[in-house]
PDB file of C-alpha atoms in Angstrom:
ATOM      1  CA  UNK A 132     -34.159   2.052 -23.430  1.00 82.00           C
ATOM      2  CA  UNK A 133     -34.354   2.255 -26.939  1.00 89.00           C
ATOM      3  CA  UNK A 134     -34.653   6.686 -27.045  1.00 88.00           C
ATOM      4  CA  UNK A 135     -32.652   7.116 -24.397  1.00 91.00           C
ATOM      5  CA  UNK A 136     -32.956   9.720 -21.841  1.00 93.00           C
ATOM      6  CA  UNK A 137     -36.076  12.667 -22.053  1.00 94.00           C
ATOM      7  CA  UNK A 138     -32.870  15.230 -21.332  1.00 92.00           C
ATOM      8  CA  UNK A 139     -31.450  13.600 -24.154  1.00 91.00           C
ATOM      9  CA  UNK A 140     -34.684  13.676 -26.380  1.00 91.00           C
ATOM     10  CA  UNK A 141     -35.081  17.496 -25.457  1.00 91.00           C
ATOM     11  CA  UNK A 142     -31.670  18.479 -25.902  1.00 89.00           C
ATOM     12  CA  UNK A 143     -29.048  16.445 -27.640  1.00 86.00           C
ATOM     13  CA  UNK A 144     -30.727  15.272 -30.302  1.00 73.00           C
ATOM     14  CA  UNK A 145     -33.028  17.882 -32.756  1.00 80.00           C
ATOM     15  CA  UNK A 146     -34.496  14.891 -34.658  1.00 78.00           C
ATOM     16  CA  UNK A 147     -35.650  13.794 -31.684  1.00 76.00           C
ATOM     17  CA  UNK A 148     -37.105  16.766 -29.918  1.00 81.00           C
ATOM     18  CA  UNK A 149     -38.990  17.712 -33.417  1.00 82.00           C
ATOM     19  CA  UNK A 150     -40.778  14.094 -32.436  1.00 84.00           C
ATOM     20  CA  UNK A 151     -41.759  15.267 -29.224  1.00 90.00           C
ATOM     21  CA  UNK A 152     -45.345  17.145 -30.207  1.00 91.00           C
ATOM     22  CA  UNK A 153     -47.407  18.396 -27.450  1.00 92.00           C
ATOM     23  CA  UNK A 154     -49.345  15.329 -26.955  1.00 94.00           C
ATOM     24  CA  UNK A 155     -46.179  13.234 -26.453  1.00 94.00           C
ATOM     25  CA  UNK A 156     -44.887  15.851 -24.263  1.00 95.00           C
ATOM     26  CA  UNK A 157     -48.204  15.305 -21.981  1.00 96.00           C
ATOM     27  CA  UNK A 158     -47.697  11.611 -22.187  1.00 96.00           C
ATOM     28  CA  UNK A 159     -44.771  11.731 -20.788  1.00 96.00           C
ATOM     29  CA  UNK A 160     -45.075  14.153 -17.717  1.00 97.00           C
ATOM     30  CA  UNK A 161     -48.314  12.181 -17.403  1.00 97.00           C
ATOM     31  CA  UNK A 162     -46.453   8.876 -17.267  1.00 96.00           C
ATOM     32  CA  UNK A 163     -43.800  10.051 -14.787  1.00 95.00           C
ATOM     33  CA  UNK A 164     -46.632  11.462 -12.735  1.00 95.00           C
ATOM     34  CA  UNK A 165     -47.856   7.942 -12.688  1.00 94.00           C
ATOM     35  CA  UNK A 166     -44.649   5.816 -12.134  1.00 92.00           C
ATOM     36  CA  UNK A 167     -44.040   8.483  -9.084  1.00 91.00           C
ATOM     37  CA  UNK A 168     -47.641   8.343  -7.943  1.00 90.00           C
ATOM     38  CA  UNK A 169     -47.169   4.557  -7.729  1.00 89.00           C
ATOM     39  CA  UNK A 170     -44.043   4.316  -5.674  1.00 84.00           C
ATOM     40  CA  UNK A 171     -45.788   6.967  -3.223  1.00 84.00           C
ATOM     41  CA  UNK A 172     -49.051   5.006  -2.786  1.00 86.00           C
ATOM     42  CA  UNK A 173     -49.113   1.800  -3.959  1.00 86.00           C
ATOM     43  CA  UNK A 174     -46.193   0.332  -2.611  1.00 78.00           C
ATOM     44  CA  UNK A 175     -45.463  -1.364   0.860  1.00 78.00           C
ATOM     45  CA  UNK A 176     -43.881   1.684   2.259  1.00 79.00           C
ATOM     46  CA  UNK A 177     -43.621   4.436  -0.094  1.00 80.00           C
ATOM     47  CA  UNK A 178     -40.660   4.614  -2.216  1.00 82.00           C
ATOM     48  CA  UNK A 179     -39.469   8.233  -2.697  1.00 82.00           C
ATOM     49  CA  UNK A 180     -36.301   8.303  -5.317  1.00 81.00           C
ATOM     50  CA  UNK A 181     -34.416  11.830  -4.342  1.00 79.00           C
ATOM     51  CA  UNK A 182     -33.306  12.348  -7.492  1.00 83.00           C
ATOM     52  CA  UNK A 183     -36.061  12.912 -10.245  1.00 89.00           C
ATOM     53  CA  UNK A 184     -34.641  14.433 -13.260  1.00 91.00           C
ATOM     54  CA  UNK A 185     -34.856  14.707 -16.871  1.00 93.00           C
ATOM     55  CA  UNK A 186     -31.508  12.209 -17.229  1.00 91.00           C
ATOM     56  CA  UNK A 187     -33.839   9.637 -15.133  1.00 91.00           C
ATOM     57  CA  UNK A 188     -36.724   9.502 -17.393  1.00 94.00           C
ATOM     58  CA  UNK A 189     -36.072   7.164 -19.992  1.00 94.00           C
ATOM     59  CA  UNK A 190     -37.881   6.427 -23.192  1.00 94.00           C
ATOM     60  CA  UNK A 191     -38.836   3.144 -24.749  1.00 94.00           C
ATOM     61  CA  UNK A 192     -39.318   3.091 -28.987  1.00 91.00           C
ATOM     62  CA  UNK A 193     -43.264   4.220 -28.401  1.00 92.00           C
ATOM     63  CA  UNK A 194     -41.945   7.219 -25.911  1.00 91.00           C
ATOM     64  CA  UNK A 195     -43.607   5.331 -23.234  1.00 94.00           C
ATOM     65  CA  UNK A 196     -41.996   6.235 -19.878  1.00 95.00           C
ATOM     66  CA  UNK A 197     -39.701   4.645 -17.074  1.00 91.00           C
ATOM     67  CA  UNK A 198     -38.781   5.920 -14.354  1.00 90.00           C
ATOM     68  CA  UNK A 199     -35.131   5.160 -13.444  1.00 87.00           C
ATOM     69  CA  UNK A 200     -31.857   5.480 -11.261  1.00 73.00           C
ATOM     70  CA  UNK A 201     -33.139   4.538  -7.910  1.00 62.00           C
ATOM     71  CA  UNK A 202     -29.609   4.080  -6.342  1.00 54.00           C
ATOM     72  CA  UNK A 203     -31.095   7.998  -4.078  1.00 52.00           C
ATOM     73  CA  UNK A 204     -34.473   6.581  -3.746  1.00 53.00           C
ATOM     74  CA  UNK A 205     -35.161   5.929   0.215  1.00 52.00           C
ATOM     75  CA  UNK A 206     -37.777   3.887   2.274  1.00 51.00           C
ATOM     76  CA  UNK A 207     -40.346   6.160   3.646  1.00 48.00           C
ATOM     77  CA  UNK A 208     -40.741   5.426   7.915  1.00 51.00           C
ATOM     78  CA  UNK A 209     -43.384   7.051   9.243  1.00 50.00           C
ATOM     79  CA  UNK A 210     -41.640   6.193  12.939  1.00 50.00           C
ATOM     80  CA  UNK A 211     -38.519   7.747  11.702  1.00 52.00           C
ATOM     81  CA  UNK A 212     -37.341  11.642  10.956  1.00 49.00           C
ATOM     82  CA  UNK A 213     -36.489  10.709   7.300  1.00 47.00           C
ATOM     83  CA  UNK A 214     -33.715  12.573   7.834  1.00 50.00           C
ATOM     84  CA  UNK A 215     -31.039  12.261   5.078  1.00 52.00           C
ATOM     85  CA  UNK A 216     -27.848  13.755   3.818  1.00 49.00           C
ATOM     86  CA  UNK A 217     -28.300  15.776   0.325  1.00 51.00           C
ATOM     87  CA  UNK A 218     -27.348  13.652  -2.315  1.00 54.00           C
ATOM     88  CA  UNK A 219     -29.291  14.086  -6.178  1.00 58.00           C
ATOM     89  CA  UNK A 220     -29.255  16.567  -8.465  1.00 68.00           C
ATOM     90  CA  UNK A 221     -29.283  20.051  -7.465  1.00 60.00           C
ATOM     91  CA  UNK A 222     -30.831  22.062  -9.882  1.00 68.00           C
ATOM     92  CA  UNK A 223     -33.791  19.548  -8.893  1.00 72.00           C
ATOM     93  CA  UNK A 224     -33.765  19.562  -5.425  1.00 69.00           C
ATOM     94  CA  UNK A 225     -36.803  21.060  -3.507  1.00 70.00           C
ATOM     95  CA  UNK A 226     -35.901  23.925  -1.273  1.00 70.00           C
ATOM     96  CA  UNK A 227     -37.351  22.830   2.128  1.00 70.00           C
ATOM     97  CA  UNK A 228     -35.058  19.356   1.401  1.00 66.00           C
ATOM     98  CA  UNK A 229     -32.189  21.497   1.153  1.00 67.00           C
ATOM     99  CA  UNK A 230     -32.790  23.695   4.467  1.00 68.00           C
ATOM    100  CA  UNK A 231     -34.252  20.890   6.883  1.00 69.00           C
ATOM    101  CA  UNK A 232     -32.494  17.694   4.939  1.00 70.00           C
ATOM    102  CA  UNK A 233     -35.906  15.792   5.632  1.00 73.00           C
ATOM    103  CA  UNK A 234     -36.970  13.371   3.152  1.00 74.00           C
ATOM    104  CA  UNK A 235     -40.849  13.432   1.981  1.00 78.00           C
ATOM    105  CA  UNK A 236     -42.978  12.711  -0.993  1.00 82.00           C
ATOM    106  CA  UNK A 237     -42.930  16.268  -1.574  1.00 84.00           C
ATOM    107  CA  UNK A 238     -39.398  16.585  -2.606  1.00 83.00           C
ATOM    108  CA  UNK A 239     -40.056  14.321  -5.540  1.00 86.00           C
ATOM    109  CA  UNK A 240     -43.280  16.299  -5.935  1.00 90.00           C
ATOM    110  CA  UNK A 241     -41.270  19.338  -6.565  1.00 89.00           C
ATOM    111  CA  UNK A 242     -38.772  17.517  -8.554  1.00 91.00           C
ATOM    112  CA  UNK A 243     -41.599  16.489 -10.703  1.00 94.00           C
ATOM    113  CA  UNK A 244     -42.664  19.944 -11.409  1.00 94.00           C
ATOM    114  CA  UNK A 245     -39.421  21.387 -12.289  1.00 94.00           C
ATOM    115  CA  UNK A 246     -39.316  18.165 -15.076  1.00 95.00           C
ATOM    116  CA  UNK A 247     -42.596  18.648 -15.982  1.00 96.00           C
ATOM    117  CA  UNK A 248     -41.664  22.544 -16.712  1.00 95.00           C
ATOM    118  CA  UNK A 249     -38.413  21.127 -18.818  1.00 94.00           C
ATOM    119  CA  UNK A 250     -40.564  19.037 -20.585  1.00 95.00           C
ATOM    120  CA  UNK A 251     -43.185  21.997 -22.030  1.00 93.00           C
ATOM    121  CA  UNK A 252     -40.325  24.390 -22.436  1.00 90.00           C
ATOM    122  CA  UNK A 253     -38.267  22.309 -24.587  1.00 83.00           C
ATOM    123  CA  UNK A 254     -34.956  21.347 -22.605  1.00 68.00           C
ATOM    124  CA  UNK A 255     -32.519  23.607 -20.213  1.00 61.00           C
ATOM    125  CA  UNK A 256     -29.493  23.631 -22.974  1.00 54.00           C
ATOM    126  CA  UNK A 257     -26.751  22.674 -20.176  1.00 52.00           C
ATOM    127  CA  UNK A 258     -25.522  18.629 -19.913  1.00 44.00           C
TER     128      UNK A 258
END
């Protein structure tokens, strides 16, 4: 993607993160919430990818979103435990994922948030 990666926008690059004005910033954590949204509900079997972060958002040249790096993401069956081993990132990872290792639309949920949070605050600083 032409911007690269929304870590990359908010942290890497000042030129870049002086582009990124409040509305763009809602745009973005608005599309995310919709490329998620869509792998939760509209698909087959819901898609959840285990490993949303701000390196996994990419950014075309209009700062439109896409949602990437599904090599985590895991087939939701509701006739199974979901149970899976802890793989992602883990400064990302929801807490009850962590203690009971059970994979749910939540997780990315939480995920979400703590992107969402990096987005409006401007970055974490760390690579």
């Amino acid at each position: 993607m032409e911007r690269g990666s929304l870590f990359y926008a908010l942290n890497m690059d000042d030129e870049k993160a002086k582009e990124l004005s409040w509305s763009k910033r809602v745009d973005i954590i608005s599309g995310t919430a919709n490329g998620l949204s869509h792998r939760h509900h509209d698909c087959f079997s819901p898609i959840v990818h285990k490993d949303v972060t701000s390196n996994n958002i990419l950014l075309n040249s209009e700062l439109d979103v896409v949602v990437s790096d599904f090599g985590n993401a895991r087939l939701l069956d509701p006739d199974s435990s979901n149970q899976t081993l802890q793989v992602g990132t883990y400064e990302y990872f929801a807490p009850e994922l962590a203690h009971t290792m059970t994979v749910t639309k939540k997780c990315d949920v939480y995920s979400f948030g703590v992107v969402a949070l990096e987005t409006l605050m401007g970055g974490t600083q760390e690579s």
